[in-house]
Amino acid sequence: MLRLAKAKRDARKLFLCTSLSGWSESTGYHVDALSNGGSKVSFQRLAKAAGTDWQLAPHQCRRTYARNIVESRMGRASLVFLKWQFKHSSMSMTQLYASNPMQDASLFDEVLDEMTDFKVDLIESWLGDQPLSGGAGREITKARAITLKSRAALLAETAAQVHIRATGHGWCLAQEKGCGGAGLYEATLCVGCKNGVIDESFTDIWKGIYEQQTELLAIDDAGPAVKQRAERDVQWARQVMVDLGVLSTQGTSGLNGASNE
């Protein structure tokens, strides 16, 4: 019972060790989970064996872990995951963990300025007269009627607060919650998503999606599952082109009420 209770406590621990059982002399050594105190002692032994007086501690590995995550294939998009995993109160703290002291800070400042200017111009184009699709795009269209005291101040403030990521077929405004990246691979998820904006720059992309799914409908031996999926995607692609003014509203009934998270 004691072993079972300890195993449950150690279920989420990462590092293992061998330990001499304290319940019975006959059981001998067994595999155990390394405790917090044991981890500190092991790290100090490791530093001593390496010939350094560095007071190495497990907590310092959070920085190494953060760097490995940021430099992984997902790149900077992983900062949101790190913020959640490290239980940070703000993204600024997460960025400190993921920073690299060897990098040129001035270069990153220039990149940030360019990115901010791009976001300001992009949001300004959304507040203009161009048609928009996607859940967030339709909400932005409604907000155009609101009278603004200072449009420039609004753009600057919004650009600093909103994360905008390109998906290849639209823009994603999700902060910490969203589709989990599924919209990158399934474009039609973005059409009804409350975080999605599809502007005129993606018109040709959605024309291609519409034509591709229409061709799938013409295949006789594709099977019912493929046909059902293609019918759904044709409807969503048609909705985007209607929103962008490429197609008329004929044949789009029943689409406005559908939505994806």
XYZ file of N, CA and C in Angstrom:
783
model
N 0.824 -1.205 0.000
C 0.000 0.000 0.000
C 0.865 1.265 0.000
N 1.952 1.222 0.779
C 2.845 2.370 0.810
C 3.518 2.586 -0.541
N 3.938 1.484 -1.193
C 4.562 1.588 -2.510
C 3.571 2.140 -3.532
N 2.325 1.701 -3.447
C 1.296 2.181 -4.378
C 1.035 3.667 -4.175
N 0.946 4.100 -2.926
C 0.711 5.514 -2.633
C 1.857 6.373 -3.144
N 3.100 5.901 -2.966
C 4.258 6.660 -3.446
C 4.287 6.697 -4.970
N 3.934 5.581 -5.605
C 3.910 5.540 -7.073
C 2.921 6.556 -7.636
N 1.789 6.716 -6.979
C 0.808 7.699 -7.421
C 1.349 9.122 -7.266
N 2.080 9.376 -6.167
C 2.655 10.708 -5.964
C 3.730 11.014 -7.011
N 4.436 9.955 -7.452
C 5.559 10.143 -8.372
C 5.159 10.021 -9.833
N 3.874 9.871 -10.113
C 3.431 9.572 -11.482
C 3.850 10.635 -12.487
N 3.953 11.891 -12.080
C 4.264 12.981 -12.996
C 5.730 13.421 -12.916
N 6.541 12.695 -12.161
C 7.962 13.033 -12.063
C 8.719 12.469 -13.258
N 9.792 13.149 -13.629
C 10.478 12.853 -14.881
C 11.688 11.936 -14.712
N 12.519 12.167 -13.700
C 13.795 11.463 -13.583
C 13.686 10.267 -12.637
N 14.373 9.178 -12.999
C 14.348 7.954 -12.219
C 15.726 7.695 -11.593
N 15.738 6.879 -10.553
C 16.983 6.503 -9.897
C 16.798 5.115 -9.286
N 17.866 4.551 -8.765
C 17.772 3.294 -8.020
C 17.831 3.612 -6.542
N 17.005 2.949 -5.774
C 16.899 3.253 -4.339
C 16.812 1.956 -3.558
N 17.379 1.958 -2.363
C 17.305 0.806 -1.471
C 16.009 0.877 -0.698
N 15.208 -0.169 -0.810
C 13.892 -0.158 -0.185
C 14.002 -0.068 1.322
N 13.180 0.741 1.927
C 13.197 0.893 3.375
C 12.170 0.040 4.078
N 11.357 -0.692 3.322
C 10.290 -1.470 3.947
C 10.725 -2.904 4.271
N 11.678 -3.404 3.515
C 12.102 -4.778 3.753
C 13.529 -4.960 3.271
N 14.366 -5.541 4.105
C 15.760 -5.741 3.722
C 15.892 -6.722 2.566
N 14.905 -7.595 2.401
C 14.998 -8.623 1.374
C 14.702 -8.097 -0.028
N 14.043 -6.959 -0.131
C 13.661 -6.450 -1.454
C 14.827 -5.806 -2.180
N 15.809 -5.267 -1.472
C 16.989 -4.695 -2.106
C 16.686 -3.420 -2.874
N 17.487 -3.160 -3.953
C 17.332 -1.944 -4.739
C 16.142 -2.053 -5.690
N 15.513 -0.932 -5.956
C 14.418 -0.879 -6.922
C 14.428 0.481 -7.615
N 13.720 0.575 -8.732
C 13.627 1.835 -9.472
C 12.693 2.780 -8.733
N 13.129 4.010 -8.578
C 12.349 4.993 -7.832
C 12.378 6.316 -8.595
N 11.505 7.241 -8.201
C 11.503 8.577 -8.797
C 12.406 9.496 -7.991
N 13.184 10.290 -8.668
C 14.118 11.195 -8.006
C 13.342 12.354 -7.382
N 13.533 12.566 -6.093
C 12.835 13.646 -5.395
C 13.474 14.990 -5.720
N 12.806 16.078 -5.303
C 13.361 17.414 -5.521
C 14.713 17.579 -4.833
N 14.813 17.098 -3.582
C 16.080 17.169 -2.874
C 17.148 16.325 -3.526
N 16.752 15.129 -3.973
C 17.690 14.263 -4.670
C 18.179 14.870 -5.973
N 17.297 15.582 -6.668
C 17.689 16.241 -7.917
C 18.752 17.305 -7.660
N 18.576 18.079 -6.596
C 19.546 19.125 -6.273
C 20.918 18.524 -5.960
N 20.915 17.437 -5.194
C 22.184 16.780 -4.849
C 22.853 16.227 -6.110
N 22.064 15.625 -6.998
C 22.624 15.049 -8.218
C 23.216 16.132 -9.116
N 22.561 17.275 -9.196
C 23.080 18.369 -10.019
C 24.383 18.911 -9.434
N 24.469 19.007 -8.114
C 25.697 19.479 -7.486
C 26.848 18.498 -7.719
N 26.545 17.197 -7.672
C 27.564 16.184 -7.961
C 28.037 16.285 -9.406
N 27.087 16.548 -10.319
C 27.428 16.679 -11.729
C 28.369 17.853 -11.960
N 28.074 18.985 -11.327
C 28.933 20.161 -11.469
C 30.317 19.902 -10.885
N 30.360 19.219 -9.741
C 31.651 18.919 -9.111
C 32.478 17.977 -9.977
N 31.810 16.983 -10.570
C 32.510 16.033 -11.434
C 33.058 16.717 -12.686
N 32.396 17.794 -13.106
C 32.849 18.536 -14.281
C 33.980 19.502 -13.941
N 34.362 19.567 -12.669
C 35.471 20.414 -12.259
C 35.127 21.878 -12.133
N 33.877 22.203 -11.778
C 33.454 23.587 -11.642
C 32.814 23.801 -10.286
N 32.861 25.042 -9.782
C 32.219 25.363 -8.514
C 30.850 26.014 -8.724
N 30.340 25.878 -9.930
C 29.024 26.429 -10.267
C 27.949 25.724 -9.444
N 27.108 26.505 -8.779
C 26.034 25.967 -7.961
C 24.858 25.581 -8.876
N 25.040 24.481 -9.578
C 24.037 24.029 -10.539
C 22.792 23.538 -9.820
N 21.615 23.938 -10.314
C 20.346 23.548 -9.694
C 19.330 23.204 -10.785
N 18.368 22.315 -10.501
C 17.372 21.921 -11.510
C 16.593 23.093 -12.086
N 16.316 24.099 -11.263
C 15.516 25.233 -11.733
C 16.187 25.958 -12.897
N 17.529 25.897 -12.943
C 18.240 26.587 -14.014
C 17.993 25.933 -15.379
N 17.524 24.689 -15.358
C 17.260 23.994 -16.623
C 16.010 24.519 -17.320
N 15.187 25.286 -16.625
C 14.012 25.869 -17.275
C 14.436 26.741 -18.455
N 15.533 27.458 -18.271
C 16.023 28.325 -19.345
C 16.471 27.489 -20.556
N 17.209 26.398 -20.275
C 17.656 25.518 -21.356
C 16.464 24.896 -22.077
N 15.495 24.455 -21.305
C 14.287 23.866 -21.882
C 13.558 24.874 -22.770
N 13.453 26.113 -22.285
C 12.782 27.159 -23.065
C 13.507 27.416 -24.380
N 14.847 27.452 -24.342
C 15.618 27.681 -25.565
C 15.401 26.546 -26.565
N 15.381 25.312 -26.075
C 15.174 24.173 -26.965
C 13.793 24.218 -27.621
N 12.802 24.637 -26.862
C 11.448 24.734 -27.420
C 11.394 25.811 -28.489
N 11.961 26.977 -28.192
C 11.907 28.095 -29.144
C 12.677 27.781 -30.424
N 13.772 27.054 -30.298
C 14.579 26.730 -31.465
C 14.074 25.491 -32.204
N 12.963 24.928 -31.738
C 12.407 23.758 -32.394
C 11.695 24.173 -33.678
N 11.120 23.201 -34.355
C 10.481 23.451 -35.640
C 9.317 24.427 -35.540
N 8.619 24.442 -34.392
C 7.486 25.339 -34.222
C 7.917 26.791 -34.031
N 9.174 27.010 -33.600
C 9.710 28.363 -33.502
C 8.994 29.217 -32.479
N 8.873 30.514 -32.794
C 8.338 31.484 -31.840
C 6.889 31.224 -31.477
N 6.193 30.442 -32.299
C 4.796 30.146 -31.974
C 4.693 29.364 -30.667
N 5.813 28.749 -30.212
C 5.805 27.952 -28.995
C 5.812 28.803 -27.732
N 5.996 30.105 -27.841
C 6.025 30.948 -26.652
C 4.706 30.894 -25.886
N 3.600 30.790 -26.613
C 2.302 30.702 -25.947
C 2.236 29.427 -25.113
N 2.747 28.315 -25.674
C 2.776 27.053 -24.935
C 3.670 27.167 -23.703
N 4.834 27.815 -23.870
C 5.748 27.977 -22.747
C 5.115 28.810 -21.630
N 4.412 29.860 -22.003
C 3.766 30.716 -21.008
C 2.777 29.904 -20.174
N 2.022 29.049 -20.848
C 1.045 28.215 -20.139
C 1.751 27.180 -19.271
N 2.793 26.549 -19.800
C 3.480 25.484 -19.063
C 4.258 26.028 -17.867
N 4.897 27.182 -18.012
C 5.665 27.775 -16.925
C 4.796 28.558 -15.942
N 3.507 28.700 -16.262
C 2.561 29.424 -15.396
C 2.986 30.879 -15.206
N 3.478 31.505 -16.274
C 3.878 32.905 -16.193
C 2.656 33.813 -16.236
N 2.746 34.946 -15.581
C 1.632 35.905 -15.568
C 1.584 36.744 -16.840
N 2.703 36.845 -17.556
C 2.735 37.655 -18.776
C 3.688 37.035 -19.786
N 3.490 37.378 -21.049
C 4.354 36.883 -22.116
C 5.768 37.471 -21.999
N 5.887 38.629 -21.382
C 7.203 39.254 -21.217
C 8.140 38.367 -20.402
N 7.600 37.735 -19.360
C 8.415 36.828 -18.553
C 8.860 35.630 -19.384
N 7.980 35.097 -20.201
C 8.320 33.946 -21.046
C 9.397 34.319 -22.049
N 9.316 35.519 -22.596
C 10.319 35.972 -23.559
C 11.697 36.085 -22.917
N 11.747 36.443 -21.628
C 13.028 36.504 -20.927
C 13.663 35.115 -20.825
N 12.851 34.117 -20.542
C 13.357 32.750 -20.449
C 13.861 32.260 -21.801
N 13.197 32.688 -22.877
C 13.532 32.183 -24.209
C 14.550 33.048 -24.937
N 15.029 34.109 -24.302
C 15.955 35.020 -24.973
C 17.349 34.411 -25.060
N 18.122 34.934 -25.982
C 19.498 34.470 -26.185
C 20.431 35.669 -26.020
N 21.294 35.685 -25.003
C 22.169 36.843 -24.767
C 23.175 37.077 -25.892
N 23.385 36.086 -26.767
C 24.342 36.225 -27.850
C 23.735 36.901 -29.080
N 22.427 37.103 -29.071
C 21.769 37.711 -30.222
C 21.882 39.232 -30.179
N 21.791 39.832 -31.355
C 21.889 41.280 -31.499
C 20.540 41.903 -31.174
N 20.452 42.561 -30.018
C 19.175 43.139 -29.591
C 18.694 44.224 -30.554
N 19.631 45.014 -31.110
C 19.236 46.089 -32.012
C 18.598 45.539 -33.280
N 19.082 44.371 -33.739
C 18.488 43.746 -34.920
C 17.047 43.344 -34.646
N 16.814 42.801 -33.447
C 15.455 42.413 -33.101
C 14.546 43.628 -32.951
N 15.101 44.736 -32.478
C 14.312 45.965 -32.401
C 13.893 46.428 -33.791
N 14.799 46.304 -34.755
C 14.472 46.694 -36.132
C 13.395 45.779 -36.704
N 13.528 44.476 -36.426
C 12.516 43.523 -36.900
C 11.160 43.823 -36.262
N 11.178 44.147 -34.956
C 9.930 44.478 -34.256
C 9.285 45.720 -34.849
N 10.094 46.739 -35.162
C 9.551 47.960 -35.768
C 8.919 47.659 -37.120
N 9.611 46.842 -37.918
C 9.070 46.477 -39.232
C 7.779 45.691 -39.081
N 7.764 44.763 -38.123
C 6.563 43.957 -37.907
C 5.401 44.818 -37.429
N 5.689 45.788 -36.547
C 4.637 46.686 -36.065
C 4.074 47.526 -37.205
N 4.955 48.061 -38.059
C 4.496 48.849 -39.202
C 3.630 48.001 -40.134
N 4.049 46.749 -40.345
C 3.269 45.854 -41.203
C 1.890 45.595 -40.613
N 1.832 45.341 -39.288
C 0.557 45.075 -38.637
C -0.355 46.291 -38.685
N 0.218 47.490 -38.483
C -0.586 48.715 -38.564
C -1.184 48.871 -39.951
N -0.369 48.684 -40.985
C -0.867 48.804 -42.358
C -1.921 47.744 -42.665
N -1.701 46.524 -42.154
C -2.644 45.443 -42.413
C -3.983 45.711 -41.748
N -3.962 46.104 -40.472
C -5.207 46.391 -39.759
C -5.918 47.589 -40.383
N -5.148 48.584 -40.821
C -5.752 49.743 -41.481
C -6.466 49.340 -42.758
N -5.884 48.379 -43.492
C -6.546 47.910 -44.712
C -7.835 47.168 -44.379
N -7.869 46.475 -43.218
C -9.088 45.784 -42.820
C -10.193 46.765 -42.456
N -9.812 47.936 -41.918
C -10.807 48.938 -41.536
C -11.252 49.789 -42.712
N -10.695 49.527 -43.885
C -11.084 50.264 -45.087
C -12.331 49.677 -45.724
N -12.368 49.715 -47.051
C -13.566 49.281 -47.767
C -13.466 47.869 -48.328
N -12.301 47.214 -48.178
C -12.159 45.899 -48.795
C -13.038 44.869 -48.094
N -13.594 43.909 -48.832
C -14.414 42.857 -48.212
C -13.549 41.903 -47.413
N -14.125 41.355 -46.324
C -13.426 40.423 -45.460
C -14.279 39.192 -45.222
N -13.636 38.068 -44.988
C -14.320 36.838 -44.623
C -13.684 36.289 -43.359
N -14.208 35.163 -42.863
C -13.737 34.610 -41.600
C -14.535 35.190 -40.442
N -14.583 34.466 -39.327
C -15.358 34.935 -38.178
C -14.919 36.292 -37.682
N -13.618 36.491 -37.490
C -13.116 37.790 -37.033
C -13.260 38.837 -38.129
N -13.102 38.419 -39.381
C -13.243 39.364 -40.495
C -14.634 39.973 -40.560
N -15.659 39.152 -40.325
C -17.033 39.676 -40.349
C -17.292 40.618 -39.179
N -16.664 40.349 -38.023
C -16.811 41.249 -36.881
C -16.108 42.584 -37.143
N -14.967 42.534 -37.802
C -14.258 43.766 -38.152
C -15.093 44.596 -39.117
N -15.754 43.946 -40.052
C -16.614 44.651 -41.002
C -17.720 45.406 -40.269
N -18.308 44.774 -39.249
C -19.359 45.442 -38.473
C -18.800 46.635 -37.700
N -17.550 46.518 -37.221
C -16.955 47.568 -36.395
C -16.589 48.810 -37.195
N -16.618 48.729 -38.521
C -16.252 49.889 -39.342
C -17.207 51.058 -39.145
N -18.421 50.764 -38.705
C -19.420 51.824 -38.539
C -19.200 52.641 -37.278
N -18.317 52.191 -36.390
C -18.064 52.897 -35.128
C -17.228 54.150 -35.392
N -17.657 55.273 -34.841
C -16.940 56.536 -35.005
C -15.692 56.556 -34.115
N -14.558 56.901 -34.680
C -13.292 56.897 -33.954
C -12.770 58.322 -33.787
N -12.273 58.636 -32.576
C -11.677 59.948 -32.343
C -10.291 60.033 -32.975
N -9.534 58.977 -32.826
C -8.174 58.948 -33.373
C -7.914 57.581 -33.973
N -8.009 57.497 -35.277
C -7.797 56.217 -35.945
C -6.343 55.769 -35.826
N -5.418 56.706 -35.894
C -4.000 56.364 -35.793
C -3.672 55.775 -34.430
N -4.243 56.373 -33.367
C -3.989 55.864 -32.020
C -4.573 54.472 -31.846
N -5.748 54.250 -32.429
C -6.373 52.934 -32.345
C -5.521 51.883 -33.051
N -5.009 52.220 -34.216
C -4.191 51.282 -34.974
C -2.909 50.935 -34.219
N -2.263 51.941 -33.649
C -1.025 51.708 -32.919
C -1.271 50.841 -31.696
N -2.347 51.108 -30.966
C -2.668 50.337 -29.772
C -3.051 48.901 -30.135
N -3.846 48.746 -31.177
C -4.283 47.412 -31.588
C -3.112 46.579 -32.091
N -2.231 47.186 -32.878
C -1.077 46.462 -33.419
C -0.171 45.947 -32.310
N -0.088 46.689 -31.209
C 0.777 46.272 -30.103
C 0.160 45.140 -29.289
N -1.169 45.033 -29.300
C -1.847 44.060 -28.453
C -2.232 42.771 -29.181
N -2.435 42.846 -30.483
C -2.967 41.710 -31.234
C -1.836 40.924 -31.895
N -1.884 39.614 -31.740
C -0.952 38.724 -32.440
C -1.577 38.339 -33.774
N -0.856 38.574 -34.858
C -1.353 38.248 -36.199
C -0.381 37.264 -36.836
N -0.891 36.092 -37.191
C -0.063 35.074 -37.836
C -0.675 34.684 -39.166
N 0.181 34.523 -40.173
C -0.275 34.110 -41.498
C -0.402 32.599 -41.543
N -1.489 32.116 -42.134
C -1.695 30.675 -42.275
C -1.464 30.195 -43.701
N -1.273 31.127 -44.627
C -1.143 30.765 -46.031
C -2.446 30.923 -46.783
N -3.569 30.932 -46.050
C -4.884 31.131 -46.671
C -5.701 32.166 -45.889
N -5.059 32.839 -44.939
C -5.741 33.868 -44.160
C -4.837 34.342 -43.033
N -5.448 35.042 -42.077
C -4.730 35.550 -40.911
C -5.381 34.995 -39.648
N -4.555 34.618 -38.665
C -5.063 34.080 -37.409
C -4.776 35.067 -36.283
N -5.814 35.421 -35.512
C -5.689 36.367 -34.409
C -5.766 35.679 -33.045
N -5.719 34.351 -33.018
C -5.856 33.617 -31.756
C -4.752 34.002 -30.789
N -5.111 34.138 -29.517
C -4.138 34.485 -28.487
C -3.642 33.204 -27.818
N -4.335 32.729 -26.790
C -3.901 31.512 -26.094
C -4.784 30.318 -26.442
N -5.985 30.543 -26.920
C -6.888 29.456 -27.259
C -7.287 29.572 -28.715
N -7.498 28.453 -29.341
C -7.892 28.435 -30.746
C -8.010 26.999 -31.218
N -7.737 26.776 -32.483
C -7.886 25.440 -33.056
C -6.671 24.565 -32.781
N -5.632 25.119 -32.167
C -4.429 24.343 -31.910
C -3.575 24.114 -33.136
N -3.783 24.914 -34.163
C -2.992 24.791 -35.382
C -3.638 23.950 -36.462
N -4.824 23.397 -36.183
C -5.492 22.551 -37.171
C -5.842 23.334 -38.433
N -6.094 24.637 -38.274
C -6.437 25.463 -39.423
C -5.303 25.640 -40.416
N -4.064 25.362 -39.976
C -2.938 25.439 -40.906
C -3.064 24.388 -41.991
N -3.629 23.228 -41.628
C -3.678 22.099 -42.537
C -5.079 21.869 -43.109
N -6.083 22.423 -42.452
C -7.458 22.310 -42.932
C -8.013 23.725 -43.075
N -7.801 24.293 -44.251
C -8.076 25.717 -44.477
C -9.511 26.112 -44.162
N -10.468 25.247 -44.445
C -11.871 25.624 -44.275
C -12.260 25.812 -42.813
N -11.438 25.353 -41.865
C -11.727 25.591 -40.451
C -11.680 27.075 -40.120
N -10.929 27.833 -40.915
C -10.738 29.251 -40.623
C -11.922 30.124 -41.054
N -12.799 29.573 -41.883
C -13.873 30.392 -42.448
C -14.847 30.844 -41.377
N -15.254 29.941 -40.497
C -16.194 30.302 -39.446
C -15.540 30.560 -38.111
N -14.214 30.418 -38.035
C -13.503 30.599 -36.764
C -13.542 32.063 -36.326
N -13.778 32.297 -35.041
C -13.869 33.660 -34.519
C -12.523 34.379 -34.528
N -11.435 33.637 -34.745
C -10.103 34.234 -34.775
C -9.560 34.424 -36.185
N -10.330 34.070 -37.202
C -9.845 34.099 -38.572
C -10.235 35.350 -39.341
N -9.293 35.880 -40.123
C -9.550 37.005 -41.035
C -9.026 36.616 -42.411
N -9.882 36.704 -43.411
C -9.494 36.393 -44.789
C -9.764 37.630 -45.633
N -8.704 38.249 -46.153
C -8.889 39.458 -46.945
C -8.635 39.182 -48.434
N -8.657 40.243 -49.218
C -8.575 40.096 -50.670
C -7.259 39.486 -51.143
N -6.196 39.595 -50.356
C -4.906 39.064 -50.781
C -4.913 37.545 -50.915
N -5.930 36.884 -50.353
C -6.015 35.433 -50.417
C -7.103 34.948 -51.383
N -7.586 35.836 -52.222
C -8.664 35.473 -53.141
C -8.270 34.313 -54.049
N -7.093 34.364 -54.646
C -6.661 33.304 -55.559
C -6.513 31.971 -54.829
N -6.079 32.022 -53.574
C -5.939 30.789 -52.796
C -7.288 30.107 -52.641
N -8.311 30.885 -52.324
C -9.625 30.302 -52.098
C -10.310 29.908 -53.396
N -9.978 30.581 -54.467
C -10.454 30.113 -55.778
C -9.891 28.721 -56.060
N -8.597 28.533 -55.741
C -7.969 27.235 -55.953
C -8.576 26.154 -55.074
N -8.874 26.502 -53.802
C -9.505 25.537 -52.900
C -10.882 25.143 -53.428
N -11.622 26.131 -53.905
C -12.962 25.863 -54.437
C -12.888 24.943 -55.655
N -11.966 25.232 -56.559
C -11.840 24.419 -57.767
C -11.370 23.008 -57.427
N -10.439 22.887 -56.477
C -9.934 21.570 -56.095
C -11.038 20.699 -55.495
N -11.825 21.267 -54.589
C -12.883 20.491 -53.964
C -14.008 20.181 -54.949
N -14.246 21.072 -55.903
C -15.249 20.806 -56.933
C -14.822 19.631 -57.802
N -13.523 19.543 -58.100
C -13.015 18.414 -58.880
C -13.192 17.098 -58.115
N -13.031 17.132 -56.791
C -13.225 15.916 -56.000
C -14.667 15.427 -56.079
N -15.606 16.354 -56.148
C -17.014 15.964 -56.250
C -17.314 15.224 -57.548
N -16.507 15.473 -58.572
C -16.737 14.835 -59.875
C -16.160 13.425 -59.956
N -15.389 12.999 -58.948
C -14.811 11.653 -58.940
C -15.859 10.661 -58.447
N -16.145 9.653 -59.242
C -17.231 8.717 -58.926
C -16.849 7.701 -57.856
N -15.580 7.255 -57.840
C -15.183 6.171 -56.946
C -14.397 6.659 -55.735
N -14.575 7.913 -55.329
C -13.828 8.452 -54.192
C -14.373 7.968 -52.858
N -15.620 7.553 -52.832
C -16.213 7.083 -51.588
C -17.062 8.148 -50.918
N -18.010 7.756 -50.072
C -18.932 8.707 -49.442
C -18.244 9.686 -48.498
N -17.193 9.242 -47.791
C -16.525 10.133 -46.841
C -15.832 11.288 -47.557
N -15.131 10.978 -48.652
C -14.459 12.020 -49.429
C -15.484 12.979 -50.025
N -16.582 12.441 -50.526
C -17.619 13.289 -51.121
C -18.241 14.216 -50.078
N -18.517 13.685 -48.902
C -19.105 14.509 -47.843
C -18.164 15.631 -47.430
N -16.877 15.299 -47.285
C -15.880 16.310 -46.920
C -15.758 17.360 -48.018
N -15.733 16.925 -49.279
C -15.602 17.863 -50.390
C -16.814 18.785 -50.472
N -18.009 18.247 -50.235
C -19.221 19.077 -50.260
C -19.155 20.157 -49.194
N -18.681 19.791 -48.007
C -18.545 20.778 -46.928
C -17.541 21.856 -47.292
N -16.372 21.442 -47.807
C -15.320 22.402 -48.132
C -15.703 23.294 -49.301
N -16.472 22.766 -50.244
C -16.963 23.592 -51.354
C -17.866 24.694 -50.818
N -18.712 24.350 -49.848
C -19.612 25.354 -49.262
C -18.830 26.451 -48.546
N -17.813 26.042 -47.769
C -17.028 27.045 -47.052
C -16.232 27.920 -48.019
N -15.640 27.320 -49.033
C -14.882 28.101 -50.009
C -15.795 29.048 -50.771
N -17.006 28.588 -51.073
C -17.975 29.466 -51.744
C -18.348 30.635 -50.845
N -18.484 30.365 -49.526
C -18.825 31.432 -48.581
C -17.748 32.516 -48.574
N -16.475 32.095 -48.597
C -15.379 33.061 -48.618
C -15.449 33.918 -49.868
N -15.675 33.301 -51.016
C -15.701 34.063 -52.268
C -16.920 34.972 -52.350
N -18.008 34.574 -51.696
C -19.172 35.476 -51.608
C -18.817 36.679 -50.736
N -18.180 36.418 -49.585
C -17.783 37.504 -48.692
C -16.819 38.467 -49.366
N -15.938 37.931 -50.216
C -14.943 38.767 -50.890
C -15.467 39.371 -52.181
N -16.728 39.090 -52.511
C -17.344 39.684 -53.690
C -16.989 39.007 -55.000
N -16.433 37.795 -54.929
C -16.059 37.080 -56.151
C -17.258 36.358 -56.748
N -18.140 35.818 -55.893
C -19.329 35.105 -56.331
C -20.567 35.797 -55.798
N -21.690 35.534 -56.416
C -22.964 36.055 -55.935
C -23.446 35.178 -54.794
N -24.499 35.602 -54.113
C -25.025 34.867 -52.961
C -25.896 33.701 -53.373
N -26.112 33.468 -54.651
C -26.973 32.384 -55.092
C -26.371 31.029 -54.707
N -27.156 30.189 -54.055
C -26.690 28.860 -53.714
C -25.878 28.796 -52.434
N -25.973 29.821 -51.575
C -25.187 29.817 -50.335
C -26.068 29.777 -49.090
N -27.329 29.429 -49.235
C -28.210 29.396 -48.089
C -27.740 28.349 -47.083
N -27.891 28.658 -45.799
C -27.513 27.727 -44.753
C -26.072 27.834 -44.302
N -25.287 28.703 -44.929
C -23.880 28.781 -44.554
C -23.630 29.770 -43.424
N -24.435 30.827 -43.386
C -24.177 31.894 -42.421
C -24.325 31.430 -40.978
N -25.128 30.415 -40.760
C -25.342 29.972 -39.390
C -24.286 29.018 -38.887
N -23.437 28.509 -39.767
C -22.418 27.542 -39.350
C -21.222 28.265 -38.781
N -20.530 27.587 -37.876
C -19.347 28.209 -37.297
C -18.403 27.145 -36.790
N -17.134 27.507 -36.725
C -16.095 26.653 -36.127
C -15.403 27.442 -35.046
N -14.898 26.752 -34.058
C -14.122 27.425 -33.008
C -12.663 27.372 -33.401
